[in-house]
mmCIF file with all atom_site columns, C-alpha atoms in Angstrom:
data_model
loop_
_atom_site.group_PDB
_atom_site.id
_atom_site.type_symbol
_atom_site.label_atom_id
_atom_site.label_alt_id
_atom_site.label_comp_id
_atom_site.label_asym_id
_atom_site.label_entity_id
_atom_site.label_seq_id
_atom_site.pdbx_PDB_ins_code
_atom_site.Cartn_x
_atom_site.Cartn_y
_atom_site.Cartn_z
_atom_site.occupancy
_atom_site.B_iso_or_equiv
_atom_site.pdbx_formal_charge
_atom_site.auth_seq_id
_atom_site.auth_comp_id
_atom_site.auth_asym_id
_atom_site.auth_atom_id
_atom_site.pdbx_PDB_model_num
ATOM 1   C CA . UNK A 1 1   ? 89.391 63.075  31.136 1.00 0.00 ? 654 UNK A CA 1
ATOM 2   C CA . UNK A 1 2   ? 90.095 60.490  33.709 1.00 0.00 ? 655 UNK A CA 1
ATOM 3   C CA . UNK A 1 3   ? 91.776 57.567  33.282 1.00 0.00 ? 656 UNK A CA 1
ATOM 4   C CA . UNK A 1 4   ? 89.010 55.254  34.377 1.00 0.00 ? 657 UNK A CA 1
ATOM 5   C CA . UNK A 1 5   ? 86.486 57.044  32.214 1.00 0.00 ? 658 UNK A CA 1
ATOM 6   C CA . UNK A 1 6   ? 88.582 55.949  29.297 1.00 0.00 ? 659 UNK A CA 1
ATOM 7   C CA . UNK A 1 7   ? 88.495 52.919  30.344 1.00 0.00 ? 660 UNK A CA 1
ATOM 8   C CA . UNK A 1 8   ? 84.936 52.938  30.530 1.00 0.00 ? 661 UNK A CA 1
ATOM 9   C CA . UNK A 1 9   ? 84.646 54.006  27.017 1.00 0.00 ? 662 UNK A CA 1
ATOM 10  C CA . UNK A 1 10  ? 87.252 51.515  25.755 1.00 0.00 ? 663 UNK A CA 1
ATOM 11  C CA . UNK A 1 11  ? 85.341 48.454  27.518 1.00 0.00 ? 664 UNK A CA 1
ATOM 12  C CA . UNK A 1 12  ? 82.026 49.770  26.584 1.00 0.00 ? 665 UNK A CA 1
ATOM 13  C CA . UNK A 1 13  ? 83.013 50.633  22.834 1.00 0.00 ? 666 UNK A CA 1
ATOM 14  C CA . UNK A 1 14  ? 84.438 46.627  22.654 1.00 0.00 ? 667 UNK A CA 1
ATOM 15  C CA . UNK A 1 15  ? 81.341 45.008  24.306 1.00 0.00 ? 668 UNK A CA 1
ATOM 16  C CA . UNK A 1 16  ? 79.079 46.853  22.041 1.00 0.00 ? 669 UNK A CA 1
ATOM 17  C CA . UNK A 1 17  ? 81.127 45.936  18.817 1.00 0.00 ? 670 UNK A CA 1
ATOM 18  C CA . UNK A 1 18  ? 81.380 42.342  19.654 1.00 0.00 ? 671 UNK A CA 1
ATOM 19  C CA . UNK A 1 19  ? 77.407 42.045  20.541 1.00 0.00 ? 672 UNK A CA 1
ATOM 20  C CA . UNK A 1 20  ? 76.887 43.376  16.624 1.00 0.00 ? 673 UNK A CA 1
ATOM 21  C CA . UNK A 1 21  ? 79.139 40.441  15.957 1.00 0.00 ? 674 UNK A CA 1
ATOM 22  C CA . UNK A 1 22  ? 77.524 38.141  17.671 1.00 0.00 ? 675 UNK A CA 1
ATOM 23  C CA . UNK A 1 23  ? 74.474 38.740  15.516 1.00 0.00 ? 676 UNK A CA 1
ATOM 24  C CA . UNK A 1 24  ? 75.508 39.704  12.240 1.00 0.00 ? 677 UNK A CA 1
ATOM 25  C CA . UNK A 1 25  ? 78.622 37.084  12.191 1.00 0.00 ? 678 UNK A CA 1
ATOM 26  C CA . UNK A 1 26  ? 78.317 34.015  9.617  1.00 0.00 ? 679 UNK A CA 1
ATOM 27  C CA . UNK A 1 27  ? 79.880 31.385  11.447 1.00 0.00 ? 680 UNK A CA 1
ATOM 28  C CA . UNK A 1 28  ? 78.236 30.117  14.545 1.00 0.00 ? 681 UNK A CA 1
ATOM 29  C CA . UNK A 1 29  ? 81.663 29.678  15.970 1.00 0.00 ? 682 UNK A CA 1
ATOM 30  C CA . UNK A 1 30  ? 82.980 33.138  15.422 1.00 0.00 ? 683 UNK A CA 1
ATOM 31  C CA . UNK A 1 31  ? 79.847 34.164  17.099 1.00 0.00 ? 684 UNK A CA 1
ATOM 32  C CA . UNK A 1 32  ? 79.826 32.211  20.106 1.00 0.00 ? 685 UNK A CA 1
ATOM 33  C CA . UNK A 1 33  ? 83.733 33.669  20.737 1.00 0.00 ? 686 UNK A CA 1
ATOM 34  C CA . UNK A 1 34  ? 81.895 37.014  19.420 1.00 0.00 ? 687 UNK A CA 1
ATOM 35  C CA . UNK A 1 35  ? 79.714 36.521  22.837 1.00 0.00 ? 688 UNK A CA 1
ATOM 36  C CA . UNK A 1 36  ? 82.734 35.036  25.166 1.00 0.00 ? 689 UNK A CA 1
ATOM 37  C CA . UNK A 1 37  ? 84.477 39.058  24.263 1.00 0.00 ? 690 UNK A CA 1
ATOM 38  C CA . UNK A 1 38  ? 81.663 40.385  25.129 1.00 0.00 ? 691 UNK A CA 1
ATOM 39  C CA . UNK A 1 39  ? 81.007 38.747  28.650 1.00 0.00 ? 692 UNK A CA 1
ATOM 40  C CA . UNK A 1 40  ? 84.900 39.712  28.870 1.00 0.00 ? 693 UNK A CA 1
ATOM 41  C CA . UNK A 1 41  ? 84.687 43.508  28.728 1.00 0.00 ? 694 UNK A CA 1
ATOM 42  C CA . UNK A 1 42  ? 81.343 43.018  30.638 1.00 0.00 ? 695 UNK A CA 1
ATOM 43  C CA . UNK A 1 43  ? 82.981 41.944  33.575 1.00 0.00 ? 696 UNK A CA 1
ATOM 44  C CA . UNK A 1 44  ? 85.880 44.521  33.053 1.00 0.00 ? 697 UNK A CA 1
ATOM 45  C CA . UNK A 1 45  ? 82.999 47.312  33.169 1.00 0.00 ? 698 UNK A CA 1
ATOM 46  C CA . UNK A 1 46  ? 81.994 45.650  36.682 1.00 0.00 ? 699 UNK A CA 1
ATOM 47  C CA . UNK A 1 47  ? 85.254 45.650  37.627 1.00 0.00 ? 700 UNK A CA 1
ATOM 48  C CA . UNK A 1 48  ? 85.670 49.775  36.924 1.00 0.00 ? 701 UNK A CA 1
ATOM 49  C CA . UNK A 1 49  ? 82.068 50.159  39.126 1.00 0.00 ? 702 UNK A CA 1
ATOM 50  C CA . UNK A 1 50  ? 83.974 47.846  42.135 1.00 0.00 ? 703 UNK A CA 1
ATOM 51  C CA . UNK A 1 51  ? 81.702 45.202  41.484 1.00 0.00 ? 704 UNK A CA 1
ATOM 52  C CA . UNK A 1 52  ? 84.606 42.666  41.755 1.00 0.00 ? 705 UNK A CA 1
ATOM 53  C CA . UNK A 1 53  ? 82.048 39.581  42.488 1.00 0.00 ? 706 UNK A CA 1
ATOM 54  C CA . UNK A 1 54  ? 80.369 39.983  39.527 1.00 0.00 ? 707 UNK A CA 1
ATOM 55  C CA . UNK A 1 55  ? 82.823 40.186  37.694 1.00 0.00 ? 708 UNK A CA 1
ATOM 56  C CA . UNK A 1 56  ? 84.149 36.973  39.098 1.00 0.00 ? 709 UNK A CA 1
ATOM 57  C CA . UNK A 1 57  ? 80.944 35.419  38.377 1.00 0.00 ? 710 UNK A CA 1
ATOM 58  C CA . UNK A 1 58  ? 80.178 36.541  34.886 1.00 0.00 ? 711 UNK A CA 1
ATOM 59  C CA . UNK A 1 59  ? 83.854 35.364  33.898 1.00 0.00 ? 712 UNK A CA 1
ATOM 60  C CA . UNK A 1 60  ? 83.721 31.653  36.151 1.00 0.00 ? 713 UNK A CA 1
ATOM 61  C CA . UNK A 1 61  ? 80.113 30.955  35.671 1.00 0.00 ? 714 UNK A CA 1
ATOM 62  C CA . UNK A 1 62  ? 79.591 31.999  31.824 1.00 0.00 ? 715 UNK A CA 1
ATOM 63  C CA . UNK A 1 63  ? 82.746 31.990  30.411 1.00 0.00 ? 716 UNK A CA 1
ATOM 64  C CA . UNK A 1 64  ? 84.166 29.448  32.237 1.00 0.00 ? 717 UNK A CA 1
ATOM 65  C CA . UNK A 1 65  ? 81.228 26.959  31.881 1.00 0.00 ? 718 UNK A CA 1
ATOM 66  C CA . UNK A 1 66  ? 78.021 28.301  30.015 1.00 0.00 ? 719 UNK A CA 1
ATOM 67  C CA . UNK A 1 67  ? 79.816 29.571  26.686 1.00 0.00 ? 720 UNK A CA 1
ATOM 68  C CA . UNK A 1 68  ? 82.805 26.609  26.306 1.00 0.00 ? 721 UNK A CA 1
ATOM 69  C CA . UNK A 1 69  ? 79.631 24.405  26.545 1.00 0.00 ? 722 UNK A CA 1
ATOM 70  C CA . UNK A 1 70  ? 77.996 26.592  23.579 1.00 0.00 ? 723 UNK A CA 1
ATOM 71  C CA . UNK A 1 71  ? 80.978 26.206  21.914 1.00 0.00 ? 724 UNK A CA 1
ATOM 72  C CA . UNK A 1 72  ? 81.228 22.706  21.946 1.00 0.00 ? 725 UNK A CA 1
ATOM 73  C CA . UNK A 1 73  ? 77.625 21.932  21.281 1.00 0.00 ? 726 UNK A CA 1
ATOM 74  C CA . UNK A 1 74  ? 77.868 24.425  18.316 1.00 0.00 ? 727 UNK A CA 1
ATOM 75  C CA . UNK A 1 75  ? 81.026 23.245  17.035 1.00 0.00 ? 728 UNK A CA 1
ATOM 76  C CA . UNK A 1 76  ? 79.852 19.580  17.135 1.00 0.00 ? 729 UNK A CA 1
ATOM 77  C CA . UNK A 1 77  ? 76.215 20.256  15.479 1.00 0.00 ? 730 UNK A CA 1
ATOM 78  C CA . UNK A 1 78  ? 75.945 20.165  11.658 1.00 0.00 ? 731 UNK A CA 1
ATOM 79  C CA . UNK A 1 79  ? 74.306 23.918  11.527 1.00 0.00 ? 732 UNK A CA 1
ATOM 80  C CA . UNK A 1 80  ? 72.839 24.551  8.384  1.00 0.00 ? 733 UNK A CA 1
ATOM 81  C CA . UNK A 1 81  ? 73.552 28.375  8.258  1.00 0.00 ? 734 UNK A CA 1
ATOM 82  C CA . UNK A 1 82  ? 71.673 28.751  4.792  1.00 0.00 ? 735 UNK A CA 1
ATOM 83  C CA . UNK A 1 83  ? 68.264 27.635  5.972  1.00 0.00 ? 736 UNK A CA 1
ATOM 84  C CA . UNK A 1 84  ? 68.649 29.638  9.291  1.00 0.00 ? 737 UNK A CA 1
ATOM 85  C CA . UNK A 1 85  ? 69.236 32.746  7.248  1.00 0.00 ? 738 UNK A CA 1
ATOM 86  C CA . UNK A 1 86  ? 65.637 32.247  4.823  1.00 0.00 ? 739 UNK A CA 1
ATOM 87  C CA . UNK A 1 87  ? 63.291 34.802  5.026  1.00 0.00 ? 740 UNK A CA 1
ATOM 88  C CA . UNK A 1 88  ? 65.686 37.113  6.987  1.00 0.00 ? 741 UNK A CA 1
ATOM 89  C CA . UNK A 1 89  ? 64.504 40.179  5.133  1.00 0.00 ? 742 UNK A CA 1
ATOM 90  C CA . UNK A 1 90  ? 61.183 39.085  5.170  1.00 0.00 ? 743 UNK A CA 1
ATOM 91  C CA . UNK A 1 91  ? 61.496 39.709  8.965  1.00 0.00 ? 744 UNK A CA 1
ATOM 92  C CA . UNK A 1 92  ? 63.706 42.532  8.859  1.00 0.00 ? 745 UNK A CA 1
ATOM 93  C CA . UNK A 1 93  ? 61.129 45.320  9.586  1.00 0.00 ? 746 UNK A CA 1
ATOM 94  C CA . UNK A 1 94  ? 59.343 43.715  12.303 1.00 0.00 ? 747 UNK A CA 1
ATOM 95  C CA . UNK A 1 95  ? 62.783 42.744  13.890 1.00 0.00 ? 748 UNK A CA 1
ATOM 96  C CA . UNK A 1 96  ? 64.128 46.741  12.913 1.00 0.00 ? 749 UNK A CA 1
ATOM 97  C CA . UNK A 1 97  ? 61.102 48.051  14.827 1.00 0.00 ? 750 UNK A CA 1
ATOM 98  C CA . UNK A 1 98  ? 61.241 45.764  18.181 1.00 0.00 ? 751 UNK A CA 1
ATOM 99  C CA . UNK A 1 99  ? 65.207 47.178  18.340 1.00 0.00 ? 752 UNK A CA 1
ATOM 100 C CA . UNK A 1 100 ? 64.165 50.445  17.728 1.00 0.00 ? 753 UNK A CA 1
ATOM 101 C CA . UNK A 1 101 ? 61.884 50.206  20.601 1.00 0.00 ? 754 UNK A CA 1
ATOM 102 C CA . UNK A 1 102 ? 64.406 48.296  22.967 1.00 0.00 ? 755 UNK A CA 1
ATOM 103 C CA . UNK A 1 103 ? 66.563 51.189  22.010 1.00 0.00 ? 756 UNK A CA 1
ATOM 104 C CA . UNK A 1 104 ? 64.323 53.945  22.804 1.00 0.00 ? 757 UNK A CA 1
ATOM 105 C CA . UNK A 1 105 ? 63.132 52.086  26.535 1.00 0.00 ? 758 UNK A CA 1
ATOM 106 C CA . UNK A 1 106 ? 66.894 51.894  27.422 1.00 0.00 ? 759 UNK A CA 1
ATOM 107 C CA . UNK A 1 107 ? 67.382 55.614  26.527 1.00 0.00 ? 760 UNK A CA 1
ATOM 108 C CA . UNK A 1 108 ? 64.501 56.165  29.129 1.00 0.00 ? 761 UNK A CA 1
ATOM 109 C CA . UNK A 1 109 ? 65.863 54.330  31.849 1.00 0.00 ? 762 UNK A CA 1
ATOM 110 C CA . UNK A 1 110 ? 68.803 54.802  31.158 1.00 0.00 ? 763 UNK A CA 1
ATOM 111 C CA . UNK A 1 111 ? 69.141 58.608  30.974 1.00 0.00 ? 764 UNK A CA 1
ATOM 112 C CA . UNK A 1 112 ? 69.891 61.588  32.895 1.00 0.00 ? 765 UNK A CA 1
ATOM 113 C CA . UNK A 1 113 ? 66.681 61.714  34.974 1.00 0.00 ? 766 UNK A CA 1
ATOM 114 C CA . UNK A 1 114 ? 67.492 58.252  36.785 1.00 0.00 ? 767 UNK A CA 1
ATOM 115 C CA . UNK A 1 115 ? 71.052 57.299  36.382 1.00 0.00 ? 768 UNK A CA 1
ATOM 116 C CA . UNK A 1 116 ? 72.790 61.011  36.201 1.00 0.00 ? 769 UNK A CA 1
ATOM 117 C CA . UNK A 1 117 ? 74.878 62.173  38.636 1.00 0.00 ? 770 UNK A CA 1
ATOM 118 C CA . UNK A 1 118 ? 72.897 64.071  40.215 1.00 0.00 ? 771 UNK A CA 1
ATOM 119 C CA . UNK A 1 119 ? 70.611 61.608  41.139 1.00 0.00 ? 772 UNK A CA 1
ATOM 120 C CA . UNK A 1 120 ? 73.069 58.841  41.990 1.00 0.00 ? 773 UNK A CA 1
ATOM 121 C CA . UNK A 1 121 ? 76.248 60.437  43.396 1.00 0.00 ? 774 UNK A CA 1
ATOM 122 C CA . UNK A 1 122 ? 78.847 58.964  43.774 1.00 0.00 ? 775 UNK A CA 1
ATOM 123 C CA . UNK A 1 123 ? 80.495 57.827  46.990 1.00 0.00 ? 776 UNK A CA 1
ATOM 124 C CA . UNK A 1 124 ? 83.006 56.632  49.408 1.00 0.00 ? 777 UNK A CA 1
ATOM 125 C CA . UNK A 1 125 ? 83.249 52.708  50.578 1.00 0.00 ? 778 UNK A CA 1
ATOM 126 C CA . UNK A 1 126 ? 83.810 52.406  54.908 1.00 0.00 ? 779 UNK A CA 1
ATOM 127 C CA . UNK A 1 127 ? 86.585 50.782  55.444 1.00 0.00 ? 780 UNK A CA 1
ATOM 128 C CA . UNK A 1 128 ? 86.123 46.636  55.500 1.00 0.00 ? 781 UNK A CA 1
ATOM 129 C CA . UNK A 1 129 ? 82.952 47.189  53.346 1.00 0.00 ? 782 UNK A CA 1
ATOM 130 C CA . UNK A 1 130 ? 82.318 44.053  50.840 1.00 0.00 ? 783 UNK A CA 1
ATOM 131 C CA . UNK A 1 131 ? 80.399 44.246  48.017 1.00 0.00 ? 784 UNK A CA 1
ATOM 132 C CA . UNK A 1 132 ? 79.705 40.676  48.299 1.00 0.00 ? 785 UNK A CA 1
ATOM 133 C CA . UNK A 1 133 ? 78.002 40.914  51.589 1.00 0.00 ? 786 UNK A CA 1
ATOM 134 C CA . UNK A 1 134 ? 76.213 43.812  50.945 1.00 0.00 ? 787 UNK A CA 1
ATOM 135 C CA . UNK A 1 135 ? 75.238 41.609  47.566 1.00 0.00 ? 788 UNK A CA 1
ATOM 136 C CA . UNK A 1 136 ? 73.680 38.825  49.817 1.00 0.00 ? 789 UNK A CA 1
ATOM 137 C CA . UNK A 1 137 ? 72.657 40.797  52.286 1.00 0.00 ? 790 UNK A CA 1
ATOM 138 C CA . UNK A 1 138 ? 70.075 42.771  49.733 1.00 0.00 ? 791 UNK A CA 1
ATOM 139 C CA . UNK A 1 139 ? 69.650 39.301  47.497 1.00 0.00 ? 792 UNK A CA 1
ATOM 140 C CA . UNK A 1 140 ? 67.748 37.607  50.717 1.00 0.00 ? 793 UNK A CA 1
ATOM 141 C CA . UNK A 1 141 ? 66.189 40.812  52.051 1.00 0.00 ? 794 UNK A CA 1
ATOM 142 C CA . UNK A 1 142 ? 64.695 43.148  49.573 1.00 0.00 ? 795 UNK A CA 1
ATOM 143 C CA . UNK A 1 143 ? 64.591 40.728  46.695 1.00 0.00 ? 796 UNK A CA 1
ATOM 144 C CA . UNK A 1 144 ? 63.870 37.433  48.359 1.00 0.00 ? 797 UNK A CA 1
ATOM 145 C CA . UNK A 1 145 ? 60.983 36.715  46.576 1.00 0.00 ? 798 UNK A CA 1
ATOM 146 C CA . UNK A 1 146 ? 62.195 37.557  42.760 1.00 0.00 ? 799 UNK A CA 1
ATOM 147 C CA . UNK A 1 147 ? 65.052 35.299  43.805 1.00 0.00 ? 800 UNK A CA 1
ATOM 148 C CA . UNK A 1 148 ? 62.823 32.635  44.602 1.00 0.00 ? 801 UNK A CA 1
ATOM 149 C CA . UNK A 1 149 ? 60.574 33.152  41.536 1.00 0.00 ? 802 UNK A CA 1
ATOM 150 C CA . UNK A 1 150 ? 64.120 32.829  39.559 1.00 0.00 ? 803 UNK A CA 1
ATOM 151 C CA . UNK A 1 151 ? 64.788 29.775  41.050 1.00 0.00 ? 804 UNK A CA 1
ATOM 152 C CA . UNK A 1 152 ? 61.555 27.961  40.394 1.00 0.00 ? 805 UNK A CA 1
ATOM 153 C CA . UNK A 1 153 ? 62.033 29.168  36.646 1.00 0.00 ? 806 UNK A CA 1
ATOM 154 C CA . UNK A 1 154 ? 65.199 27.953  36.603 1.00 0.00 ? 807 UNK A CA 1
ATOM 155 C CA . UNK A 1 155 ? 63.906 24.303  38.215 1.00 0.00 ? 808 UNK A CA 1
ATOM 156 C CA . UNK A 1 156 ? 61.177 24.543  35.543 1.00 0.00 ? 809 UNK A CA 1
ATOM 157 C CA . UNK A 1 157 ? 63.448 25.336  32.685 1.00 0.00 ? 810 UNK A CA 1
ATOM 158 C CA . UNK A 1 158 ? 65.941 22.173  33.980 1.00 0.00 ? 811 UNK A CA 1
ATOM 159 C CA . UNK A 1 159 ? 62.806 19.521  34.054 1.00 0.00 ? 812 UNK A CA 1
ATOM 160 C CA . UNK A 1 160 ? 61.766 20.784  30.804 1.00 0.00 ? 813 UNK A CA 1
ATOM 161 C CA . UNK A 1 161 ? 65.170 20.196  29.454 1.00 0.00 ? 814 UNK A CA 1
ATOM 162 C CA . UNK A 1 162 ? 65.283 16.767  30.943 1.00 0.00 ? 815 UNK A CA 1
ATOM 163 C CA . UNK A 1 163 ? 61.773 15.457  29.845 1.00 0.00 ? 816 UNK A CA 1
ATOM 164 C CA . UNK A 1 164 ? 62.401 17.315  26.023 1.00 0.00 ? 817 UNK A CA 1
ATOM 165 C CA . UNK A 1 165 ? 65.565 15.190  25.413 1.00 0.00 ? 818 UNK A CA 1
ATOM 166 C CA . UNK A 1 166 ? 64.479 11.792  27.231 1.00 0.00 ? 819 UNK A CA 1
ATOM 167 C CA . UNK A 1 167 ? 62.377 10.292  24.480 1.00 0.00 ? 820 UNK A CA 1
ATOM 168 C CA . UNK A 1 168 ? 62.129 6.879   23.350 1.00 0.00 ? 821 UNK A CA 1
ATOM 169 C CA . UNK A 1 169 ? 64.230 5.312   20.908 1.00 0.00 ? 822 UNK A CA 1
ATOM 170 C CA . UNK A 1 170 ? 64.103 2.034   19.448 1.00 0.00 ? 823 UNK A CA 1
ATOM 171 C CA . UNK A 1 171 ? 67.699 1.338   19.230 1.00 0.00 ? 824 UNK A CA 1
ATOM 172 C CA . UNK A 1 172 ? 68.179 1.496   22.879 1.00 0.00 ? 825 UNK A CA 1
ATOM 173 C CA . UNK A 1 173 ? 67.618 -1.115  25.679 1.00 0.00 ? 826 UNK A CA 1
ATOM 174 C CA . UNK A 1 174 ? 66.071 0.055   28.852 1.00 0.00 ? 827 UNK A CA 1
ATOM 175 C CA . UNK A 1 175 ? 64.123 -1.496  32.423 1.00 0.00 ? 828 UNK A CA 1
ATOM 176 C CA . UNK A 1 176 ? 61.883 0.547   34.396 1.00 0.00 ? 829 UNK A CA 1
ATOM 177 C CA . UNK A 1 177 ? 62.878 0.502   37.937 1.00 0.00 ? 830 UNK A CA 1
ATOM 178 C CA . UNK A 1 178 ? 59.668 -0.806  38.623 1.00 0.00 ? 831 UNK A CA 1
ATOM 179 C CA . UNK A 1 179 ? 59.507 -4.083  36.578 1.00 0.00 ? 832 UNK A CA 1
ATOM 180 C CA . UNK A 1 180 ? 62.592 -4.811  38.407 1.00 0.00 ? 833 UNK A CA 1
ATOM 181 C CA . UNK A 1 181 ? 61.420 -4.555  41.557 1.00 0.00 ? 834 UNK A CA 1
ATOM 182 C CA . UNK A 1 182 ? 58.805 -6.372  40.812 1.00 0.00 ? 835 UNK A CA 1
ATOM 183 C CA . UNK A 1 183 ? 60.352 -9.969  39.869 1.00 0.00 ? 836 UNK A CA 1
ATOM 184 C CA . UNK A 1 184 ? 60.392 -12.606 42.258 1.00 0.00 ? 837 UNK A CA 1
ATOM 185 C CA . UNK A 1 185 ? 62.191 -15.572 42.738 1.00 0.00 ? 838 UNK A CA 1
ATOM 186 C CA . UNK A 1 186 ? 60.579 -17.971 40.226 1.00 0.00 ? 839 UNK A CA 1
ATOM 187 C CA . UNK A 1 187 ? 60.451 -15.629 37.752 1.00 0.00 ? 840 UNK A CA 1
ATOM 188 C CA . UNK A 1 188 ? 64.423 -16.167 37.519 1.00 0.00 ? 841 UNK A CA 1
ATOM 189 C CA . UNK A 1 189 ? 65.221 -19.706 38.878 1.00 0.00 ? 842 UNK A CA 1
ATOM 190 C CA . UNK A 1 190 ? 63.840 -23.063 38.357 1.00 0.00 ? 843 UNK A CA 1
ATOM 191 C CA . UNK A 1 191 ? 64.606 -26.027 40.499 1.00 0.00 ? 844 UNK A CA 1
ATOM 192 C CA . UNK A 1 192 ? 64.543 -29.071 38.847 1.00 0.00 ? 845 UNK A CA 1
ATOM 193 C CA . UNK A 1 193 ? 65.104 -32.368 40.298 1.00 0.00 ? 846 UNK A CA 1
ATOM 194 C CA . UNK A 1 194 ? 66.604 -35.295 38.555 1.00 0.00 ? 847 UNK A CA 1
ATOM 195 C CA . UNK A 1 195 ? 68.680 -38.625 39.595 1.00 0.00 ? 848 UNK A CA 1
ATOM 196 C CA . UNK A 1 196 ? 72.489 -38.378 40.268 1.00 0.00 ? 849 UNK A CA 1
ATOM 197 C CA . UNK A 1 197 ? 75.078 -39.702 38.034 1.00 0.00 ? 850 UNK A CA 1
ATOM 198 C CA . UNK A 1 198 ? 78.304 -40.892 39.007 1.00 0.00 ? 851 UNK A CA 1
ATOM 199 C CA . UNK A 1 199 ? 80.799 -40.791 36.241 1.00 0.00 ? 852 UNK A CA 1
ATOM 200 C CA . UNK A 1 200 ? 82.630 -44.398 35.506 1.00 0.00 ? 853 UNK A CA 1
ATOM 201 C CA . UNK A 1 201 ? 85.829 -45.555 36.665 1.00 0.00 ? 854 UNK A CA 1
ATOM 202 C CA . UNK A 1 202 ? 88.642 -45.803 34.536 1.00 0.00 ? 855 UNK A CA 1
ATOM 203 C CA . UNK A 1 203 ? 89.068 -49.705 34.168 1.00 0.00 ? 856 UNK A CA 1
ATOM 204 C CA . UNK A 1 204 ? 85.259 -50.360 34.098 1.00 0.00 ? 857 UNK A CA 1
ATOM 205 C CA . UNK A 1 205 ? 83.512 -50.896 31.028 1.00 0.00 ? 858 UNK A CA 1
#
């Protein structure tokens, strides 16, 4: 056996023991870093298949960014684990049989028939080939239009964010842009007019 399949084993053995930990681990915490060792060996697996830009990505863009942002949103929230975990085996059959089926689909696709070896051989990269610009190059050809149909999601998903989280609260102090606009002049000053004094000299009485 190779040296890179053991690899491949080792990474792939470690990914798939810390997603079970991700779900089955008590402490939201330990979970979240659970998911950060998982992206980790992820991107090591990309790295074996010379997919060094998404590697890059997975480890800037989520583990750089996504999950230290999970981390600190779960670490400052007051979680109550106990009423997350009611009626968990209630739901465990219905949740048992969705996996089951996830598991069987990915054994499908998954299998000889597509991804063998006969099937996908394996083969040499020209000299000067970059993944990265073969990445694009596909991205914006073949798959233009799911990547535009991602995007709008994602715009979607952002405003839905935004308008979820900007509610009214009555401890808070806010102008519309409009209503500000919208003053004029004598809504803020008043001239008045009135005589003028002059203050008294010193040796006058």
């Amino acid at each position: 056996m190779e040296f890179k399949t053991v690899l491949f084993y080792l990474f792939g053995a470690l990914m798939l023991l810390a997603a079970l930990r991700v779900i089955t681990a008590r402490n939201p915490v330990h979970a979240v870093l659970y998911l950060v060792l998982a992206f980790f060996n992820a991107a090591a697996l990309w790295l074996l298949l010379e997919a060094e830009f998404l590697a890059i990505a997975l480890l800037v863009v989520y583990v750089g960014a996504v999950m230290v942002l999970f981390l600190f949103v779960v670490m400052m929230l007051d979680i109550n684990v106990e009423s997350l975990r009611k009626g968990f085996w209630k739901h465990l059959p219905f949740g048992a049989a969705i996996g089951g089926l996830m598991v069987a689909e990915m054994s499908v696709v998954l299998g000889g028939r597509y991804f063998g070896l006969d099937v996908m051989p394996g083969h040499t990269a020209p000299a000067g080939y970059s993944n990265t610009k073969e990445l694009g190059r596909v991205l914006f050809t073949e798959y233009v239009y799911p990547f535009e149909l991602a995007s709008v999601i994602l715009l979607v998903g952002i405003i839905a964010a935004v308008l979820l989280t900007l509610r009214k609260r009555k401890d808070s102090k806010a102008m519309h842009p409009s209503d500000q606009l919208a003053v004029k002049r004598g809504d803020r000053i008043r001239l008045v007019k009135m005589a003028a004094e002059k203050e008294a000299q010193g040796g006058e009485q």
